[in-house]
Coordinates of C-alpha atoms in Angstrom, one line a residue:
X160 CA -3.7 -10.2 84.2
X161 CA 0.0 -10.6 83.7
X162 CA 1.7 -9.7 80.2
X163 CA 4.9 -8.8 78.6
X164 CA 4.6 -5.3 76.8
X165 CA 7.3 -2.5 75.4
X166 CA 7.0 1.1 75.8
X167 CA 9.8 2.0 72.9
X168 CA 11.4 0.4 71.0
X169 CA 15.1 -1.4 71.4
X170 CA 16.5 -4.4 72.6
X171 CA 14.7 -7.5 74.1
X172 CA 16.2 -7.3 77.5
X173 CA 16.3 -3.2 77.7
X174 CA 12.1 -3.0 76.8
X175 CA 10.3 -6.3 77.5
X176 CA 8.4 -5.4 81.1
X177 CA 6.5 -8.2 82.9
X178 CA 3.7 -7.1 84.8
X179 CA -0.2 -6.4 85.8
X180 CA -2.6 -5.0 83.2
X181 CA -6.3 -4.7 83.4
X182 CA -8.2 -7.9 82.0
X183 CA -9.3 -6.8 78.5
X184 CA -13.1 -7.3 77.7
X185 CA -14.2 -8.5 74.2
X186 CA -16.3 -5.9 72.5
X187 CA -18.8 -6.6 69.6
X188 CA -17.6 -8.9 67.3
X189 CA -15.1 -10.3 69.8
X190 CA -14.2 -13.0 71.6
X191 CA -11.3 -13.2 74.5
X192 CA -8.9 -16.2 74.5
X193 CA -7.5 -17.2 77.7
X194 CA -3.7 -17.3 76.4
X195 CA -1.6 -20.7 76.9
X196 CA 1.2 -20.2 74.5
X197 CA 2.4 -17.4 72.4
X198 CA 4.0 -17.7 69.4
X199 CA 7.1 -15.8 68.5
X200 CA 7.8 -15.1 64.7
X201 CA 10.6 -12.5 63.5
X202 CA 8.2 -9.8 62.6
X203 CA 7.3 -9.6 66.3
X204 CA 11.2 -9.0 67.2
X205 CA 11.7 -6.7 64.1
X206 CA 8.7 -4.5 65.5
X207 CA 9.9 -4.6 69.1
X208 CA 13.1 -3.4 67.5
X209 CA 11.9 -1.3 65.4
X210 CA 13.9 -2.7 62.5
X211 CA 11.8 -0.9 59.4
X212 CA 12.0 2.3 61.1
X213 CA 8.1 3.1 61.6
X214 CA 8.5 4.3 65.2
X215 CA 5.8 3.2 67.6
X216 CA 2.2 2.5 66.4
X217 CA 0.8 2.2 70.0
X218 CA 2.2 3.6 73.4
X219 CA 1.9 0.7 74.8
X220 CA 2.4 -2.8 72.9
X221 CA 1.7 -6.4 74.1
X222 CA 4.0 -8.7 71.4
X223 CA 2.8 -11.5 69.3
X224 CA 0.3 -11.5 66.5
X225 CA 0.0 -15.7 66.8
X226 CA -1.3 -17.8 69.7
X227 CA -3.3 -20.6 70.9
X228 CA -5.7 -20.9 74.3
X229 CA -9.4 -21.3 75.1
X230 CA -11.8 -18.5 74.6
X231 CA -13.4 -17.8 78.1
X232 CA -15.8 -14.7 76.8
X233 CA -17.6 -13.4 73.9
X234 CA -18.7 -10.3 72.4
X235 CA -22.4 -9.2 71.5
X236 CA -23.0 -10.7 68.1
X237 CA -20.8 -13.7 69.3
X238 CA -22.3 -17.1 69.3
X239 CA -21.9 -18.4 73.2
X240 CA -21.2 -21.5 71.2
X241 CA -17.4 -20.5 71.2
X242 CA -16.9 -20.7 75.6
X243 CA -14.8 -23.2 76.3
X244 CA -13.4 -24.1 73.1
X245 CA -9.6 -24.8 72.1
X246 CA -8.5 -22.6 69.4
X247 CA -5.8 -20.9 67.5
X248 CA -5.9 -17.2 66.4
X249 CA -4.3 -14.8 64.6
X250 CA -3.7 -11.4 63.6
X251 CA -3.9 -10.6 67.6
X252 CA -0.8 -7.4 67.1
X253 CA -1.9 -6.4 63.3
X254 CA -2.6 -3.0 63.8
X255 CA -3.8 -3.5 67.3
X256 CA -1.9 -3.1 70.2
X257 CA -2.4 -6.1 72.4
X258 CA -0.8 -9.3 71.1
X259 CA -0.7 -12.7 72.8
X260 CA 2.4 -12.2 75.1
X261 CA -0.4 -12.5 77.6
X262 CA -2.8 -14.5 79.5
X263 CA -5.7 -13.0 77.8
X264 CA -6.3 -11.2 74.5
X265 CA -9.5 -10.0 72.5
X266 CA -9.8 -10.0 69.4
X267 CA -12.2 -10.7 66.4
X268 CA -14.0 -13.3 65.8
X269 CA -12.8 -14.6 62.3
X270 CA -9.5 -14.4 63.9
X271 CA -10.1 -17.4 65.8
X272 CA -10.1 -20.8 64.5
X273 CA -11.0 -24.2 66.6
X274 CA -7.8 -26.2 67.2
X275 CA -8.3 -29.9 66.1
X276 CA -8.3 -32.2 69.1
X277 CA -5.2 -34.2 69.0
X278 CA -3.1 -30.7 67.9
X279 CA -1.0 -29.3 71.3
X280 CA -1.7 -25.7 72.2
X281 CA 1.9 -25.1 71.3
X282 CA 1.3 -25.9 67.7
X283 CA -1.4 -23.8 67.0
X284 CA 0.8 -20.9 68.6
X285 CA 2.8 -21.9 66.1
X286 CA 0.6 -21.3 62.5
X287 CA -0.7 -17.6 62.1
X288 CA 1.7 -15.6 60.3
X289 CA 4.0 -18.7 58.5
X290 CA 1.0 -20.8 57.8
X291 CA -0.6 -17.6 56.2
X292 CA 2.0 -16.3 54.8
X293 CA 3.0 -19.8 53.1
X294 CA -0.6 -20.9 52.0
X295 CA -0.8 -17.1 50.1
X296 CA 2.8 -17.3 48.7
X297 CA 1.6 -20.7 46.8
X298 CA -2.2 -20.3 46.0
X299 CA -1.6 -16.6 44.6
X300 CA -0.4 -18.5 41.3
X301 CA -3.9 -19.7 41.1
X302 CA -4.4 -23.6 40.6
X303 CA -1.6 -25.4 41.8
X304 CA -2.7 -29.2 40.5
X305 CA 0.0 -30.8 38.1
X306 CA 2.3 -27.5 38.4
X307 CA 5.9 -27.7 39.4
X308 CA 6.3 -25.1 42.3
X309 CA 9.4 -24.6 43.8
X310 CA 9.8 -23.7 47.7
X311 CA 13.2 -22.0 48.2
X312 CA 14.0 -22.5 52.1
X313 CA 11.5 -25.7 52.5
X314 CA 12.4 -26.5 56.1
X315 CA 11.6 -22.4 57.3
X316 CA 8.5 -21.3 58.8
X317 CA 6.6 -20.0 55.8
X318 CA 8.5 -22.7 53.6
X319 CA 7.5 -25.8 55.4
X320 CA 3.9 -24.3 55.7
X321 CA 4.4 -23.3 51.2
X322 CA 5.5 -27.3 51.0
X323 CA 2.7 -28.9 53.2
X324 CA -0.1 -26.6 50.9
X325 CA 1.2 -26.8 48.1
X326 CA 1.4 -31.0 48.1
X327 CA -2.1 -30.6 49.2
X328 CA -2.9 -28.6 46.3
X329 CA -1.7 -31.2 44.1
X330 CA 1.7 -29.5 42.7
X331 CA 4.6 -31.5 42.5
X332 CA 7.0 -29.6 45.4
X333 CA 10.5 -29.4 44.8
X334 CA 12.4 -28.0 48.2
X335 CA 15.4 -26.4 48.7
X336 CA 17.4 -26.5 52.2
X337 CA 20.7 -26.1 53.7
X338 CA 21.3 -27.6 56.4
X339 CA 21.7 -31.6 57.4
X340 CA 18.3 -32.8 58.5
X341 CA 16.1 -30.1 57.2
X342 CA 15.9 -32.5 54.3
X343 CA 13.9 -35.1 56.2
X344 CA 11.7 -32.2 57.6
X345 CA 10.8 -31.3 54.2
X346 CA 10.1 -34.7 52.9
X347 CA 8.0 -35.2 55.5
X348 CA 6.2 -32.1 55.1
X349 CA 5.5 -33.3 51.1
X350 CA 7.8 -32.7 49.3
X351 CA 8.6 -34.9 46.2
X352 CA 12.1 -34.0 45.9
X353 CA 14.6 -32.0 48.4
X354 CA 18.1 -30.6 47.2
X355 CA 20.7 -29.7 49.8
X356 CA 22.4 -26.8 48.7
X357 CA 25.2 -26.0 51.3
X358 CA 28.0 -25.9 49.4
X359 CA 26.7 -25.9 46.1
X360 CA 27.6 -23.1 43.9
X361 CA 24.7 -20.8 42.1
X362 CA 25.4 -22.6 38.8
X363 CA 25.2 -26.1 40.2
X364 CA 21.9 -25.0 42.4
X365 CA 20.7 -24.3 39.4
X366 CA 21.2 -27.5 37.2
X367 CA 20.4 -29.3 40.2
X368 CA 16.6 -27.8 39.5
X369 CA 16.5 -28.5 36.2
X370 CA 17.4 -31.8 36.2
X371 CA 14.6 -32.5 38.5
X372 CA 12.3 -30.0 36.5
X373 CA 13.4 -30.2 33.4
X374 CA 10.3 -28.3 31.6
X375 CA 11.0 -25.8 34.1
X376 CA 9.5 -24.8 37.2
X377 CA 6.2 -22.9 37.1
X378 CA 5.9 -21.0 40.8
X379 CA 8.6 -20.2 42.9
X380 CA 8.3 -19.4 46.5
X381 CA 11.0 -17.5 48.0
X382 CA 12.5 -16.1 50.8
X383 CA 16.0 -15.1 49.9
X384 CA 14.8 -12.7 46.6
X385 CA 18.0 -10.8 46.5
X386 CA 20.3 -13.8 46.5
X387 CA 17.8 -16.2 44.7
X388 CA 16.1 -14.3 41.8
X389 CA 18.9 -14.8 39.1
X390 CA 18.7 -18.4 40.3
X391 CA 14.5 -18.4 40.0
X392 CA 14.7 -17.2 36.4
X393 CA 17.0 -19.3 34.7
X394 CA 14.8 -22.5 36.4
X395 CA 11.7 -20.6 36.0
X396 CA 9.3 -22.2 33.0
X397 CA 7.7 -19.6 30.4
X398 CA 4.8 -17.6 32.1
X399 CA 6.0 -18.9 35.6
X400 CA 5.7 -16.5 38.6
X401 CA 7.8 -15.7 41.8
X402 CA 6.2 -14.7 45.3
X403 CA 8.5 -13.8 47.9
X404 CA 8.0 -12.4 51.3
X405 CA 11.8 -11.8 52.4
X406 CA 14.9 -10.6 51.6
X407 CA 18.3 -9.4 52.8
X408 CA 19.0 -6.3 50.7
X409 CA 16.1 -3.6 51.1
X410 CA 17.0 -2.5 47.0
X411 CA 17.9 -6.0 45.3
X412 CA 18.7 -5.9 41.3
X413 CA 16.7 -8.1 39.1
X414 CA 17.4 -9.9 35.6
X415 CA 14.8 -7.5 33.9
X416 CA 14.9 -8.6 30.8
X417 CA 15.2 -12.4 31.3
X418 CA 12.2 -12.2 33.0
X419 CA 10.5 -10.0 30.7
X420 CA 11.2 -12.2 28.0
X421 CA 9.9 -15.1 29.9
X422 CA 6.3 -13.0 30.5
X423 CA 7.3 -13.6 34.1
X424 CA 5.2 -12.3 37.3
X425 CA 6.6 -11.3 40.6
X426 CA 4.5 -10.9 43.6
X427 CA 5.5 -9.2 47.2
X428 CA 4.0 -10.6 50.2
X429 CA 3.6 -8.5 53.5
X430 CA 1.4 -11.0 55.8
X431 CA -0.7 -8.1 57.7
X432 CA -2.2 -6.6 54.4
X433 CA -3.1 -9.5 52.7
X434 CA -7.3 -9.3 51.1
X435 CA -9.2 -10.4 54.4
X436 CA -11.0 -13.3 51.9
X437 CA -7.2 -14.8 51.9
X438 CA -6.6 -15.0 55.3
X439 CA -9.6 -16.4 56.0
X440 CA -9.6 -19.2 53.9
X441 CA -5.8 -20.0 54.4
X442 CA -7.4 -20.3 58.2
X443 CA -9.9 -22.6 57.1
X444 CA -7.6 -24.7 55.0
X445 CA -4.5 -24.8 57.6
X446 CA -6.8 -26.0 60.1
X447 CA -8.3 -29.0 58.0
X448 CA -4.6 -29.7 57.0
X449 CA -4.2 -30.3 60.7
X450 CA -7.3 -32.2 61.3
X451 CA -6.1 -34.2 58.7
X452 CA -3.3 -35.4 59.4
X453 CA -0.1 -33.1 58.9
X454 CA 1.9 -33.0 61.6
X455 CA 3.5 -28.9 61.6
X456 CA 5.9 -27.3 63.0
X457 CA 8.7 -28.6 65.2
X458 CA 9.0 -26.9 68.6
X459 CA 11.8 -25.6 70.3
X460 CA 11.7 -26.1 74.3
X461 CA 9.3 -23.3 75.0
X462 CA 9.8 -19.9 77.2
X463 CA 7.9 -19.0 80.1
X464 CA 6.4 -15.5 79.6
X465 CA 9.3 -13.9 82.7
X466 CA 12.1 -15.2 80.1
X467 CA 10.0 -13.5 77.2
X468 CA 13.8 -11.0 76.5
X469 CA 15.4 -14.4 75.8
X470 CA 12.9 -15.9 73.3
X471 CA 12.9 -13.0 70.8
X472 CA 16.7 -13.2 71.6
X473 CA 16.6 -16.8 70.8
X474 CA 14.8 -16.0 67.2
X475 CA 17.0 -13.4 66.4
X476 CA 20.0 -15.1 66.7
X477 CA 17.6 -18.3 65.3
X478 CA 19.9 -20.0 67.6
X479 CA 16.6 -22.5 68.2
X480 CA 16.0 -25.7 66.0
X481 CA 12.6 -25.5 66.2
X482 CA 10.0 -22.4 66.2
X483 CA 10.3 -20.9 69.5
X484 CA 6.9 -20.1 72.0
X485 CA 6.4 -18.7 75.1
X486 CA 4.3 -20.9 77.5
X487 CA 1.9 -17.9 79.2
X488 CA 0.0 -20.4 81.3
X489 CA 1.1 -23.3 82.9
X490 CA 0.6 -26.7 81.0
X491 CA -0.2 -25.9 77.4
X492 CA -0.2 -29.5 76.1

């Protein structure tokens, strides 16, 4: 089969080989999904570059944890129910060493989720690790119904994904964005109310929040934390929590007592360790979000897999407008 792998780590165009590899077989509890696009999320390109310092987990490593294709084998224990069938999976390079940059991957079985019909291949590349990592970052507060949560970043990856589960949840979703037109993509995502902030100064972001939640806001969900959680605290309601999954400065300060005072919580969010029950029914969820109705992620023009250096170029540089995916076989519609 052909697929993109790195031998060390380093730069996109000085690692990323195209080439042959032997077709992996599915072992028990597998199944193997014939690969039409691959989705490319920065955790991929900060493990090919080795950005947290961890060195190489594998000799060899196929890129891409998220994907979409048609599963063309099964392992024993694996219903033969699953041939043929469109899906989307996940989790494909969490501590394994094969990803999705290829045209086929194994993996298990609860990784792999049946796409909906009228959902392109190229979306579901698109869900695994923001979709996860957004459905966690709002359900970890526990019921969401009647609660003012707050996505900081609504038009992002994990943020669009945080606004689209937490309207389904019930919560009244309050987005913040920066740019000109990420409003409408967070509106149409579900959010009640969107607030530009471009410009705005940290003082006016935040009267801007508590105007529209003026009892305060009960869950925040960020992905700035060292820029945003002085911000997150003064709008942040008695008892209210913070999840974050990002942030610029490795050793950010905090307003201690402020939030002590305020019985806050803060929870951290690292996608590949999160309880197995989570991801699973973030899986389950995302996937009846699709089937009914919400529409995802916007797509940048996708990559095929010889161009695979430029993609994780392109999401570094996040010079794309829409989430970026390499189209492994041809016509993945």
């Amino acid at each position: 089969m052909r697929a993109a792998w790195y031998e060390q780590p380093g730069p996109a165009d000085q690692v990323l080989v195209v080439g042959e590899m032997p077709l992996p077989e599915p072992a028990a509890g597998e199944v193997r999904v014939a690969i039409r696009a691959s989705g490319v999320n920065p955790g991929d390109v900060k493990k090919r570059g080795d950005a947290f310092s961890l060195g190489m987990p594998f000799p060899r490593v196929i890129p891409h944890s998220d994907g979409s294709g048609i599963v063309d084998a099964v392992g024993a224990g694996v219903s033969a129910a699953w041939l043929g069938k469109r899906v989307w999976c996940f989790g494909a390079q969490s501590y394994r060493p094969f990803g999705t940059a290829a045209e086929y991957t194994v993996l298990p079985e609860q990784n792999v989720r049946e796409l909906p019909g009228r959902v392109s291949f190229e979306q579901g590349a698109c869900l695994g690790i923001p979709g996860i990592t957004g459905y966690r970052a709002v359900h970890i507060a526990g019921p969401l119904r009647n609660r003012t949560v707050l996505v900081q970043g609504g038009a992002g990856a994990v943020g669009l994904a945080a606004v689209a589960c937490a309207a389904h949840a019930g919560a009244q979703v309050i987005a913040t964005v920066r740019r000109e037109g990420d409003d409408k993509v967070a509106l149409e995502a579900g959010a009640d109310i969107v607030l530009r902030t471009d410009g705005l100064s940290s003082e006016e972001v935040v009267q801007a929040v508590q105007i529209a939640a003026p009892d305060g806001v009960d869950h925040v969900v960020e992905v700035a934390f060292h820029v945003n959680i002085g911000t997150d605290e003064r709008v942040l309601a008695p008892r209210g929590s913070v999840a974050s999954y990002a942030t610029g400065n490795s050793n950010p300060s905090i307003p201690f007592w402020p939030l002590v005072f305020k019985n806050a919580t803060l929870y951290f969010l690292g996608s590949d360790d999160f309880p197995e029950e989570v991801k699973q029914q973030a899986a389950a969820d995302l996937t009846r979000m699709l089937a009914s109705g919400w529409t995802g992620y916007a797509v940048a023009p996708s990559f095929p897999l010889d161009e695979i250096a430029a993609a994780h170029v392109a999401v570094e540089q996040g010079s794309s407008s829409g989430r970026v995916v390499v189209e492994v076989a041809a016509g993945a519609v």
